[in-house]
CSV table of C-alpha atoms and ligand atoms in Angstrom, one decimal:
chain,number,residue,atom,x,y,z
K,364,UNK,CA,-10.2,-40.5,-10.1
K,365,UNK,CA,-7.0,-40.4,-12.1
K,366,UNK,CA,-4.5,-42.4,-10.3
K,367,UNK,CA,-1.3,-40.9,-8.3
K,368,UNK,CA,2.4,-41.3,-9.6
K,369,UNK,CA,5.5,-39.8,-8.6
K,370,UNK,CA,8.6,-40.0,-6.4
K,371,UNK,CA,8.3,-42.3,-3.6
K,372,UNK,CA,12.1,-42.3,-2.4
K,373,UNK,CA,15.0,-39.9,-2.7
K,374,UNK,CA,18.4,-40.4,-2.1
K,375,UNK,CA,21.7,-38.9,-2.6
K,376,UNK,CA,25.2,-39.1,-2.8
K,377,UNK,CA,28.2,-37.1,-3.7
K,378,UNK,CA,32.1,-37.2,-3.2
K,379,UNK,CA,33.7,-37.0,0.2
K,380,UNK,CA,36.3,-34.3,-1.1
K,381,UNK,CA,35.5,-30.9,-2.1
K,382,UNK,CA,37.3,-27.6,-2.7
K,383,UNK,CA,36.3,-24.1,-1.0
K,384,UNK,CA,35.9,-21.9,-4.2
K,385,UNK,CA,36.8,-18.8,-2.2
K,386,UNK,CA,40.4,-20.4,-1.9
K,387,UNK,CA,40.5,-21.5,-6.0
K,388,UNK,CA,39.4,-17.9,-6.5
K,389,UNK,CA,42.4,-16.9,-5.4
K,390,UNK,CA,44.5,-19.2,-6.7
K,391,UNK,CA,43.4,-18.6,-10.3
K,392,UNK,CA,43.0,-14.7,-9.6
K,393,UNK,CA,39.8,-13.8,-9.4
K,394,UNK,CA,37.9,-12.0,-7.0
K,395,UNK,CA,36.6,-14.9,-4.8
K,396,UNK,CA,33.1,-12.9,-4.2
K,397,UNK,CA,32.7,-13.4,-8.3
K,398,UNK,CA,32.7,-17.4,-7.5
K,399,UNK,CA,30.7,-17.1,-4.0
K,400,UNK,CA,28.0,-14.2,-5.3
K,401,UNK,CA,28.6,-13.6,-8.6
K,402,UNK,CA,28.3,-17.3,-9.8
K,403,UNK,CA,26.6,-18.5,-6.4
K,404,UNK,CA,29.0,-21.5,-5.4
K,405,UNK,CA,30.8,-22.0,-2.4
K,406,UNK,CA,32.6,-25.4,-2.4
K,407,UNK,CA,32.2,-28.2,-5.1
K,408,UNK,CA,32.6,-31.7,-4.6
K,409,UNK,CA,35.7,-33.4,-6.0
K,410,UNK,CA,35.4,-37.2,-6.7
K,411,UNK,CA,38.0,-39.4,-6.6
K,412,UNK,CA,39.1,-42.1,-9.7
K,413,UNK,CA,37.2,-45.1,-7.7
K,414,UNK,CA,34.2,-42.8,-8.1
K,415,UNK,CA,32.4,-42.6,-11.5
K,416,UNK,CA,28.6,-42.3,-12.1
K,417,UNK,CA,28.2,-46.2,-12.1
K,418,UNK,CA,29.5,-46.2,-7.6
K,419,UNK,CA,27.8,-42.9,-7.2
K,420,UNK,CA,24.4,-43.9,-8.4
K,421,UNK,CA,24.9,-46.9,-6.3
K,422,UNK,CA,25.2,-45.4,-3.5
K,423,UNK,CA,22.9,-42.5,-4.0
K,424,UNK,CA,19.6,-45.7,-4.5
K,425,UNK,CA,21.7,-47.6,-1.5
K,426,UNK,CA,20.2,-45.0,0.9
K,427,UNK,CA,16.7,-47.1,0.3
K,428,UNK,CA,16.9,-49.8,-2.0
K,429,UNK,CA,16.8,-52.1,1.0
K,430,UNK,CA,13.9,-50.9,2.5
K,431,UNK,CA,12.0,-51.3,-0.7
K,432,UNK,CA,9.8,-54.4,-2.0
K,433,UNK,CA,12.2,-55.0,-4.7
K,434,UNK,CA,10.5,-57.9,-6.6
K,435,UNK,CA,8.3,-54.9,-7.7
K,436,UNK,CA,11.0,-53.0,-9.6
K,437,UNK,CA,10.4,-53.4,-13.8
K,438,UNK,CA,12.8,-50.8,-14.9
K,439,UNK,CA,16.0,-49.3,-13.7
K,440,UNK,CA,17.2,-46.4,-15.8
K,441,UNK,CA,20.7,-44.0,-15.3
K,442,UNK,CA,20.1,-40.7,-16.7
K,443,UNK,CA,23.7,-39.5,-17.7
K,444,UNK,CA,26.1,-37.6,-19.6
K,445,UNK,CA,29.2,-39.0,-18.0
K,446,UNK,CA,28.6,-42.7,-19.5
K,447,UNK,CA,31.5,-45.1,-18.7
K,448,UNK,CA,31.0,-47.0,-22.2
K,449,UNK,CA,29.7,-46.0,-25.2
K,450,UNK,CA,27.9,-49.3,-25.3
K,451,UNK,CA,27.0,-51.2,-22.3
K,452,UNK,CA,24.7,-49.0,-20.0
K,453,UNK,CA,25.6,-48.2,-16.4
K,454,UNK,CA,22.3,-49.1,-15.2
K,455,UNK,CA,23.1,-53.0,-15.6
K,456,UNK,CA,26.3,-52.8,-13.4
K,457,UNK,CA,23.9,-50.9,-11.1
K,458,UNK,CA,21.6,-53.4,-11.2
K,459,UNK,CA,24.3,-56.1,-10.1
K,460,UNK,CA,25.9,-53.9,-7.2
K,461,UNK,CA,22.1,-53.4,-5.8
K,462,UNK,CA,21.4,-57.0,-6.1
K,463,UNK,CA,18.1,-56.1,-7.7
K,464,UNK,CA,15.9,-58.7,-10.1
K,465,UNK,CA,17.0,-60.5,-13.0
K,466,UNK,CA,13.6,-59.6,-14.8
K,467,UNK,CA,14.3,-56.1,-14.5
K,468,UNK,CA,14.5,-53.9,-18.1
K,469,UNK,CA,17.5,-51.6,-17.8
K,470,UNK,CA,19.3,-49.1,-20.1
K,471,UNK,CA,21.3,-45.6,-20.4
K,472,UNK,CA,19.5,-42.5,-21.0
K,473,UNK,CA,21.3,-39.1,-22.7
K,474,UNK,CA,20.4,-35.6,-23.6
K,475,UNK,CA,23.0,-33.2,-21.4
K,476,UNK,CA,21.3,-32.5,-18.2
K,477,UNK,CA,17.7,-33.8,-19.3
K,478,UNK,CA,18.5,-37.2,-19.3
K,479,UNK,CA,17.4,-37.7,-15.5
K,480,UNK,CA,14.1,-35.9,-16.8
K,481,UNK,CA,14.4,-38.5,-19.3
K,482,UNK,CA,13.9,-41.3,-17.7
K,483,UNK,CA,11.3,-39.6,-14.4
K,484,UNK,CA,9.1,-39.0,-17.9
K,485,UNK,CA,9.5,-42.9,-18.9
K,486,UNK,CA,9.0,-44.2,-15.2
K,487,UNK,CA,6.2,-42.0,-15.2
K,488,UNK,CA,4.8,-43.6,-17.7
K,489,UNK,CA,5.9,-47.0,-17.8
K,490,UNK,CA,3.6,-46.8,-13.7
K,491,UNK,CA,0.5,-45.6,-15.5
K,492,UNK,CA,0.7,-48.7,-17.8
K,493,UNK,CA,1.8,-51.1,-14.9
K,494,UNK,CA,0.2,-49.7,-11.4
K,495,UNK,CA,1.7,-52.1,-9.3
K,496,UNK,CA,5.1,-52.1,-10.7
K,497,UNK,CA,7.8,-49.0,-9.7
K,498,UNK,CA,11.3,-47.7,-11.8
K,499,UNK,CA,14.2,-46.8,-10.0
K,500,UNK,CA,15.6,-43.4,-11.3
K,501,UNK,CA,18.9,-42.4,-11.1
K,502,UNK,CA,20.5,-39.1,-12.3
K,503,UNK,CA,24.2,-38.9,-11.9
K,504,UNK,CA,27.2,-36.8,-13.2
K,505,UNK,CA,30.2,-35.8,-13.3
K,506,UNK,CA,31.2,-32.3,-14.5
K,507,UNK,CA,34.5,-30.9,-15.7
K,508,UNK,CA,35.4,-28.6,-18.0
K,509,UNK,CA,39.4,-28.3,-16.9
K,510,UNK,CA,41.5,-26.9,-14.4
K,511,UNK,CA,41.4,-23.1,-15.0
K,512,UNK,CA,39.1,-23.5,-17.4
K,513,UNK,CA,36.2,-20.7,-17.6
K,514,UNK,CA,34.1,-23.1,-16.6
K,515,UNK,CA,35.9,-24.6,-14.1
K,516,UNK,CA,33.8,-22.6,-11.2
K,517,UNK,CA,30.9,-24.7,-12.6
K,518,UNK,CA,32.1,-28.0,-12.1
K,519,UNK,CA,30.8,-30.8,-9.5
K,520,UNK,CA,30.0,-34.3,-9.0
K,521,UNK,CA,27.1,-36.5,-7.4
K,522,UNK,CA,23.8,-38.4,-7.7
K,523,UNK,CA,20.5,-38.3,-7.2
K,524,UNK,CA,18.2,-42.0,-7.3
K,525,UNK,CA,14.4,-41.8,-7.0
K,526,UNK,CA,11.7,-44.3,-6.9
K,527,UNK,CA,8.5,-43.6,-9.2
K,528,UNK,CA,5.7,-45.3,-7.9
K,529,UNK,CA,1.8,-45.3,-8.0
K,530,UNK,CA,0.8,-43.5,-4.7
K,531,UNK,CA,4.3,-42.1,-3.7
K,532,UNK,CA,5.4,-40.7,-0.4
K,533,UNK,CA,7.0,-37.7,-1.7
K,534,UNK,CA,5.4,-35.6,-4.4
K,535,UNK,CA,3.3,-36.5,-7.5
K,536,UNK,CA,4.7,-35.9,-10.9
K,537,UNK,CA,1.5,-34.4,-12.8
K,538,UNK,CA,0.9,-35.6,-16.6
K,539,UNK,CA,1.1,-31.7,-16.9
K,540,UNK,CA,4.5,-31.4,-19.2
K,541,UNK,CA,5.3,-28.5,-21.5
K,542,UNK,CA,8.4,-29.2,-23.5
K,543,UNK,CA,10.9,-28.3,-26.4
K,544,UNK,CA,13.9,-28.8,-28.2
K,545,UNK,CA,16.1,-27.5,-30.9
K,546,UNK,CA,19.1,-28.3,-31.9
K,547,UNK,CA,22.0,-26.1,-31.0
K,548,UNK,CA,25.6,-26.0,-29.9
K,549,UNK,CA,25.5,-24.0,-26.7
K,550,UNK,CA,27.6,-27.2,-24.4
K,551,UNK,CA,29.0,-30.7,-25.6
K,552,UNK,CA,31.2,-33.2,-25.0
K,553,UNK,CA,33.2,-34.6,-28.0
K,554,UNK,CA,33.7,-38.6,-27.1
K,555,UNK,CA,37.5,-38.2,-27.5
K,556,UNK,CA,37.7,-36.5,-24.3
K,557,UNK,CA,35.7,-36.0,-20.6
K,558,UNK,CA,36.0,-32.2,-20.8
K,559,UNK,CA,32.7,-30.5,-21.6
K,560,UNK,CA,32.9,-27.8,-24.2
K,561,UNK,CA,30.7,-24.6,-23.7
K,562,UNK,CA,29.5,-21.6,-25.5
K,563,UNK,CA,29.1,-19.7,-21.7
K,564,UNK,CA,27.0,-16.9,-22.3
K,565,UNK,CA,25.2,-18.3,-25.0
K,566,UNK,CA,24.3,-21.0,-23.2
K,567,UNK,CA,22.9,-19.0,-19.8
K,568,UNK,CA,20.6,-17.3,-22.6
K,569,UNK,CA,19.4,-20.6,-24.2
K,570,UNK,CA,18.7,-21.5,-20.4
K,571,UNK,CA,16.4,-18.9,-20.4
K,572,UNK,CA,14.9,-18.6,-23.5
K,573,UNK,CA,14.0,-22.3,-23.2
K,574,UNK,CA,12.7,-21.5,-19.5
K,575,UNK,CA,10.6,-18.8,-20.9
K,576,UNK,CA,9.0,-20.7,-23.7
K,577,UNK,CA,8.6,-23.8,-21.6
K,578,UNK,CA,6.4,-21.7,-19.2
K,579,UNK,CA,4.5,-19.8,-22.0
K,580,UNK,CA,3.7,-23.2,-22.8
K,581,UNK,CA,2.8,-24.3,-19.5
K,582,UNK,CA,0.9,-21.5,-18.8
K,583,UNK,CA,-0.9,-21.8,-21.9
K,584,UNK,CA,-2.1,-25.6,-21.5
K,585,UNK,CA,-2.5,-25.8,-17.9
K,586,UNK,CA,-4.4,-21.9,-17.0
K,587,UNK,CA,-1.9,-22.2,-14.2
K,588,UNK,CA,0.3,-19.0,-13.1
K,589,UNK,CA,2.9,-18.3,-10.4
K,590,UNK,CA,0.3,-17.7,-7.8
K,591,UNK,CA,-0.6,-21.2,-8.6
K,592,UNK,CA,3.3,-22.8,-7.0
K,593,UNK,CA,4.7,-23.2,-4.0
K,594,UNK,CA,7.9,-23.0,-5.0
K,595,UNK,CA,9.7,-23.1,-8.8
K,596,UNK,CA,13.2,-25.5,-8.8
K,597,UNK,CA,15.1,-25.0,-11.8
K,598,UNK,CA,18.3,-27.2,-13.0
K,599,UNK,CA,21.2,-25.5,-11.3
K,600,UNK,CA,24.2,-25.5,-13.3
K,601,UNK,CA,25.5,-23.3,-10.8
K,602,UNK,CA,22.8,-21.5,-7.8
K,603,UNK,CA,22.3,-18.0,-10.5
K,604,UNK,CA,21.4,-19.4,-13.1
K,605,UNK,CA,18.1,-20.4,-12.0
K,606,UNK,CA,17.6,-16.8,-10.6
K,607,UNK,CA,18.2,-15.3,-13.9
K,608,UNK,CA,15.7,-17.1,-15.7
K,609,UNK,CA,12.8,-17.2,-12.8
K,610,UNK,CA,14.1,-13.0,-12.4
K,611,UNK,CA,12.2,-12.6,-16.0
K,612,UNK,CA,8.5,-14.0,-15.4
K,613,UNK,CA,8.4,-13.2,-11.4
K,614,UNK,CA,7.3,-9.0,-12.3
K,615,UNK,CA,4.1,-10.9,-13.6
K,616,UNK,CA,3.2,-12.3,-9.9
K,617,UNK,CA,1.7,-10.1,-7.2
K,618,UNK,CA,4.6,-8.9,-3.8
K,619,UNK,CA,4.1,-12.0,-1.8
K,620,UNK,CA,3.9,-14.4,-4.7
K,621,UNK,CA,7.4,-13.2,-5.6
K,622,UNK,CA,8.5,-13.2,-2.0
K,623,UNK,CA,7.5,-17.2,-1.3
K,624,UNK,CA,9.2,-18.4,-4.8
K,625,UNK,CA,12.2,-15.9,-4.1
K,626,UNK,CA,12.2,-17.3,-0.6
K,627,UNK,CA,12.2,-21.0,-1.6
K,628,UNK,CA,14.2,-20.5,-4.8
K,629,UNK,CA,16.9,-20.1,-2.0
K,630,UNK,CA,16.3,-22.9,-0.2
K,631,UNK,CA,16.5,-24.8,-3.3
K,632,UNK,CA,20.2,-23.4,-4.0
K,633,UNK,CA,21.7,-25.0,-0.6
K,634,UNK,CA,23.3,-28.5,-1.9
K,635,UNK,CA,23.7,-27.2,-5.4
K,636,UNK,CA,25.6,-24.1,-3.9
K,637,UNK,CA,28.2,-27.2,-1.6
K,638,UNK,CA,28.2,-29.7,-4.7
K,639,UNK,CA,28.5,-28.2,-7.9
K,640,UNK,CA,26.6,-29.1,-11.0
K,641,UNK,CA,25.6,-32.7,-11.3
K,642,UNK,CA,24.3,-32.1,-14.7
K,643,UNK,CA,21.3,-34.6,-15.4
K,644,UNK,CA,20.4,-34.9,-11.4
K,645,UNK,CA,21.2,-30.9,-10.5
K,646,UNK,CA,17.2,-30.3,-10.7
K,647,UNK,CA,16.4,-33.1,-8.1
K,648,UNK,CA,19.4,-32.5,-5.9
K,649,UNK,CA,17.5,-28.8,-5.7
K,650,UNK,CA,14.4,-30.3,-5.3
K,651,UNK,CA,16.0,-32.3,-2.2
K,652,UNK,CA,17.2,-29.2,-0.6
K,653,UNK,CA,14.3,-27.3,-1.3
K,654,UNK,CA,12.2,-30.2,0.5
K,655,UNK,CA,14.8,-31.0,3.2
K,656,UNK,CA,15.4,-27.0,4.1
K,657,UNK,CA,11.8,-25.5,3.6
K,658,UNK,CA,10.0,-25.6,6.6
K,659,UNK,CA,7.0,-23.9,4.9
K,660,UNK,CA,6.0,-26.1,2.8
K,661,UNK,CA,3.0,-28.1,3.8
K,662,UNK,CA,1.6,-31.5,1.9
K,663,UNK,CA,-0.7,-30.3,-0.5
K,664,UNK,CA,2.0,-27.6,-2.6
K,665,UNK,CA,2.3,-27.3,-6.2
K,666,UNK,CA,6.1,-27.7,-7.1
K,667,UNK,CA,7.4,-26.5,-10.3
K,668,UNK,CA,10.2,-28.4,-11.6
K,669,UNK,CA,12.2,-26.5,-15.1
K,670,UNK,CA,14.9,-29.5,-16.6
K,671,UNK,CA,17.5,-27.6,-19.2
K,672,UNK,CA,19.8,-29.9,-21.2
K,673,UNK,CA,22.2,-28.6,-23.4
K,674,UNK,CA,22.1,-29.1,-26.9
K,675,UNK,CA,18.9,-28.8,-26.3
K,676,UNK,CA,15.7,-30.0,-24.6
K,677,UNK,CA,13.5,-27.9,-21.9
K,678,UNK,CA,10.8,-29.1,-19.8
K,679,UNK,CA,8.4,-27.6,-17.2
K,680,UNK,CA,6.4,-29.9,-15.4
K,681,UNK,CA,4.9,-29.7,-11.5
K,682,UNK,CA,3.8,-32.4,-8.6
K,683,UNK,CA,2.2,-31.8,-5.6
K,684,UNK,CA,3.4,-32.7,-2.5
K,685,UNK,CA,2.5,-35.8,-0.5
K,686,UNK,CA,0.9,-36.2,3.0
K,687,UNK,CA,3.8,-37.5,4.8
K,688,UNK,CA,6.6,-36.6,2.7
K,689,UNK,CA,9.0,-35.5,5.2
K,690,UNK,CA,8.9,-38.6,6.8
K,691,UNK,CA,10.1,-40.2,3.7
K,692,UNK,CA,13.2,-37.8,3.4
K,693,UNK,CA,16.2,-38.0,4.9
K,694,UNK,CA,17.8,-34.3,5.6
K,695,UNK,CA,19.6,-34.5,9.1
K,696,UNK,CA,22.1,-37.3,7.6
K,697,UNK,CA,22.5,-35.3,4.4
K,698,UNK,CA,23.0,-32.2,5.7
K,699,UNK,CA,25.7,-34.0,8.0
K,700,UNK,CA,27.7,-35.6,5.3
K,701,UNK,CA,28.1,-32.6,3.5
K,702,UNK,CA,30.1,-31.1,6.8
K,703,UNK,CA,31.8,-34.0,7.2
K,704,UNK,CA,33.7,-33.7,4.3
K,705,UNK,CA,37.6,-33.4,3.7
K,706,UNK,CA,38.6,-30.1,2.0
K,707,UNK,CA,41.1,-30.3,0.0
K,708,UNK,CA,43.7,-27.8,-0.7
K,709,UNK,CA,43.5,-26.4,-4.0
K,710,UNK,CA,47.1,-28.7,-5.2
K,711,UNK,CA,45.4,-31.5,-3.7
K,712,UNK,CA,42.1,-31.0,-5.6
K,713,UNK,CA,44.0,-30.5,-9.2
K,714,UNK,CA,45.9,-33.9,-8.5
K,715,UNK,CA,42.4,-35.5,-8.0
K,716,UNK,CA,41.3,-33.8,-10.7
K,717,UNK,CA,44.5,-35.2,-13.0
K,718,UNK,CA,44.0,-38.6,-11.4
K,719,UNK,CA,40.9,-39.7,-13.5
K,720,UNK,CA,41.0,-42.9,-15.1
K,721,UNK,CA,42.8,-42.4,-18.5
K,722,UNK,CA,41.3,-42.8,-22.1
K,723,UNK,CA,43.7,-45.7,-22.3
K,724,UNK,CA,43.7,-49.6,-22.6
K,725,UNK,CA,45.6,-49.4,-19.5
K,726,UNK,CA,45.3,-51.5,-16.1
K,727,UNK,CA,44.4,-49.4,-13.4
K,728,UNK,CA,44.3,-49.9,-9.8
K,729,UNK,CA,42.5,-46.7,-8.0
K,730,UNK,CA,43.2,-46.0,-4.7
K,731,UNK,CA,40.6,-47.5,-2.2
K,732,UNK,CA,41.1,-45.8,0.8
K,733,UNK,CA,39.5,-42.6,-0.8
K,734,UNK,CA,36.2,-43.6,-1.5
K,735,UNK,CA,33.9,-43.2,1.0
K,736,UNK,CA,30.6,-45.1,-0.4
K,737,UNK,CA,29.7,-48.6,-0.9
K,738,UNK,CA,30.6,-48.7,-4.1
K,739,UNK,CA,34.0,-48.8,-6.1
K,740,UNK,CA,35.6,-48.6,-9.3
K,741,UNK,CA,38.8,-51.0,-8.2
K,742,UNK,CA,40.4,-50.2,-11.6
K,743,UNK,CA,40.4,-51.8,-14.9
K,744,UNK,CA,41.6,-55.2,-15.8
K,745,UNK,CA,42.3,-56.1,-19.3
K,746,UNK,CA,40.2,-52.8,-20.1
K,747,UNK,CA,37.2,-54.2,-18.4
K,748,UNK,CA,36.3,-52.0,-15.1
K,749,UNK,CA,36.1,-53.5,-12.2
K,750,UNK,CA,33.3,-52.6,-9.9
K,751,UNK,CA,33.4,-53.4,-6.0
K,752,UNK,CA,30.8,-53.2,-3.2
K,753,UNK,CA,32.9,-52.6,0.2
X,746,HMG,P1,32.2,-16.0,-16.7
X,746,HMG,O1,32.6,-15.4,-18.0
X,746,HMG,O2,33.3,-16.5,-15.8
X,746,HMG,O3,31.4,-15.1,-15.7
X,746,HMG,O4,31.3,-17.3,-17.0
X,746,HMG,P2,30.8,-13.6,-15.9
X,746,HMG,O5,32.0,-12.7,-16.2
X,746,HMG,O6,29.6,-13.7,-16.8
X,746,HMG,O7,30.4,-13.4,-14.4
X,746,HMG,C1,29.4,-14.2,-13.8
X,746,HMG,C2,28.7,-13.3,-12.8
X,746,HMG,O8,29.6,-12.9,-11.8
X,746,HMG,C3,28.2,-12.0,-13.5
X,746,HMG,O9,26.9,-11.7,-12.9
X,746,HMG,C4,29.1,-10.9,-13.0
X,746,HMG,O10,28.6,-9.6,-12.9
X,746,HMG,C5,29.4,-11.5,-11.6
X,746,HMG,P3,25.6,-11.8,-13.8
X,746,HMG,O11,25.8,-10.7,-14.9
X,746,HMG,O12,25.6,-13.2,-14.4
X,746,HMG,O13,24.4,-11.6,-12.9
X,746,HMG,N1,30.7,-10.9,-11.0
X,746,HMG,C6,30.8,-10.6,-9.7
X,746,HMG,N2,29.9,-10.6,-8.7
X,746,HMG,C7,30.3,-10.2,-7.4
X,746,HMG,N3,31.6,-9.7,-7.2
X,746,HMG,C8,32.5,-9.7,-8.2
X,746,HMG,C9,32.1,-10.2,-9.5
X,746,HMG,N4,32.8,-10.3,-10.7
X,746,HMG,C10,31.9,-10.8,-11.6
X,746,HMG,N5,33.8,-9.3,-8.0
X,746,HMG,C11,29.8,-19.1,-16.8
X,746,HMG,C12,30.4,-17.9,-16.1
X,746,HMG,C13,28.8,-19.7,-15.9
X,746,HMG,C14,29.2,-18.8,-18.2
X,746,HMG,C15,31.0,-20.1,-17.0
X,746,HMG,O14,31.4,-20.6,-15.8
X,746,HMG,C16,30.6,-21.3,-17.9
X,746,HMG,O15,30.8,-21.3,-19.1
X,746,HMG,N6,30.1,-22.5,-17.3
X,746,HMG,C17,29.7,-23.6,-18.0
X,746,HMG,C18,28.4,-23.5,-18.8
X,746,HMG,C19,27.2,-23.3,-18.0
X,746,HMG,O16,27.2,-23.6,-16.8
X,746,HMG,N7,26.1,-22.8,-18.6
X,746,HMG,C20,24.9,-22.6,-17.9
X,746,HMG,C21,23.7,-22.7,-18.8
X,746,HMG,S1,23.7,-24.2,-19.8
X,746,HMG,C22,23.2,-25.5,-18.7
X,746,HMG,O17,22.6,-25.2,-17.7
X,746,HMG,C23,23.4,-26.9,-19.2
X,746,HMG,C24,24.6,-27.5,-18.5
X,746,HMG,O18,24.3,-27.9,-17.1
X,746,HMG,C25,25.1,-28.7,-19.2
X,746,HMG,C26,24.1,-29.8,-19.7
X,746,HMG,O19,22.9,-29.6,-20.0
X,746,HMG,O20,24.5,-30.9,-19.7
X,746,HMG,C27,25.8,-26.6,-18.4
């Protein structure tokens, strides 16, 4: 029998702070229904400057690190696109905030929005070489593309952090991959600055012509067809886009095939749809929501997971959910946090926005009392940053 791998632990985090997109609708002049239906987003999270993807990924593997045997732990990888040094990874800071091992391998992985794919893929396989050893995961992001930007509607901040272990609680990642990339210019970000550049419509159709040819492929290798999933999460750079690619393969699958993946695709939308894009985590955080909101799904169920990353890579893979997932997931407290949250006025979010760290030599002192985690940037000190746990 071959042996079981896959994501024992989940957890999240995102900013405290978020604007209502109906209200920046207005405010830049747009029909807010184009943000809410049109694009599929209601509020996105706003982080502020003591908040970069080194404190949110912290957080987001705080929500179990603690409960886990960590002396087991061989690898720790952050998936990003948001790096906070072109050299030294985040995933060694992370490793110091968490307390974790010494003898612990850690490192930075980057392709756009694949890079938390990335590194599941390298977990995955670095368990099937070292059964009783597990990799900590973590996808985090921040996205933003300016204020009034057309992209702007798209933007969002967060993390996901996932465990990959041999026998995991929460669903199996199958050695089932189909994948491809080419290189194009459809989305970028030039080091000189921390606004992404996109091509917008010609990157929603390299979304989906890489969907499409990454489930040919799958289809192909594996005999497997829609009937065959539970439920399909895409990356979600914003809750549509998904939709649009899923829209052109579900006329192949019979009325209630469509209806269950339709059905779930939904489910799958509701943290993307509050957060915003998180870039390399956006497909887990849907997988999250989908697991934490379904209350269909039963142990057993095929999941289909399609990662996008500009630039660009595409993957389709699946897993199977595990016995006693839902007692491994943690939905009540998310689900709480996100209502919790201040809302901020749409001045009060474009200040936030302007108050990022600069691409400066500067010393810095961020403002602690808006951070909500248990991790902070403190600032920067004779340009080295200076990382906190409250
Ligand atoms: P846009 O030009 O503002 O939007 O760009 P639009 O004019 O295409 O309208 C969007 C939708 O709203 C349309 O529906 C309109 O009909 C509808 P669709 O044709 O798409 O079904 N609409 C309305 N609906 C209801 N009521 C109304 C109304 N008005 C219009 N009144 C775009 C939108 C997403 C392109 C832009 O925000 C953008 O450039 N975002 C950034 C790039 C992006 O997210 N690309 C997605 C694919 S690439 C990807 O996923 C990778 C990425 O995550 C990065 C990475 O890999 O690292 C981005």
């Amino acid at each position: 029998m071959t042996m079981k791998i896959g994501i024992d632990r989940l957890g999240l985090y995102s900013p405290n702070y978020y604007v209502d997109l109906a209200e920046l609708a207005v405010a830049r002049g747009v029909d807010p229904n184009k943000f809410i239906i049109g694009i599929g987003q209601s509020e996105q999270a706003v982080p502020p400057a003591a908040e970069d993807v080194v404190t949110m990924g912290a957080n987001a593997a705080s929500e179990f690190i603690d409960d886990i045997d960590k002396s087991q732990l061989g690898l720790v990888i952050l998936g990003t696109e948001t790096g906070i040094d072109s050299s030294k990874s985040g995933a060694v800071i992370i490793q110091r905030l968490l307390d974790l091992p010494r003898h612990v391998r850690t490192y930075e992985i980057k392709q756009a929005c694949y890079g938390g794919t990335a590194g599941l893929m390298t977990a995955r396989d670095y368990v099937a070489a070292h059964p009783d050893r597990t990799a900590l995961v973590i996808a985090a992001d921040i996205a933003r593309y300016g204020l009034a930007s057309g992209g702007e509607v798209t933007q969002g901040a967060g993390a996901v952090a996932m465990l990959i272990s041999a026998n995991p609680h929460i669903m199996t990642v199958e050695d089932d991959s189909a994948f491809l990339s080419a290189d194009i210019m459809d989305f970028w970000r030039p080091v000189y600055t921390d606004l992404a550049l996109a091509k917008g419509k010609y990157s929603t159709e390299k979304y989906i012509e890489f969907f499409q040819q990454a489930w040919a492929e799958y289809k192909r290798n594996t005999g497997l067809d829609l009937k065959d999933f539970a439920a399909i999460n895409c990356h979600l750079p914003y809750t549509k886009m998904g939709m649009k690619a899923l829209k052109t393969v579900l006329p192949d699958a019979d009325a209630a095939d469509q209806d269950r993946l339709n059905a779930n695709y939904a489910l799958s939308t509701n943290y993307s749809r509050r957060i915003g894009n998180i870039y390399t985590g956006s497909l887990y955080l849907a997988l999250l929501s989908l697991l934490e909101n379904a209350a269909t799904l039963t142990a057993g169920d095929r999941i289909g997971m399609f990662s996008y990353g500009s630039g660009a890579v595409g993957e389709f893979y699946s897993g199977y959910l595990q016995a006693d997932y839902r007692d491994y997931l943690n939905g009540a407290a998310h689900k709480a946090y996100l209502d919790q949250r201040v809302k901020l006025s749409v001045a009060d979010y474009e200040a936030m926005f302007n108050s990022k760290l600069p691409y400066a030599p500067d010393d810095v002192v961020t403002d602690a009392a808006l951070t909500t985690g248990k991790f902070r940037l403190a600032g920067v000190k004779d340009q080295e940053r200076q990382y906190v746990r409250l």
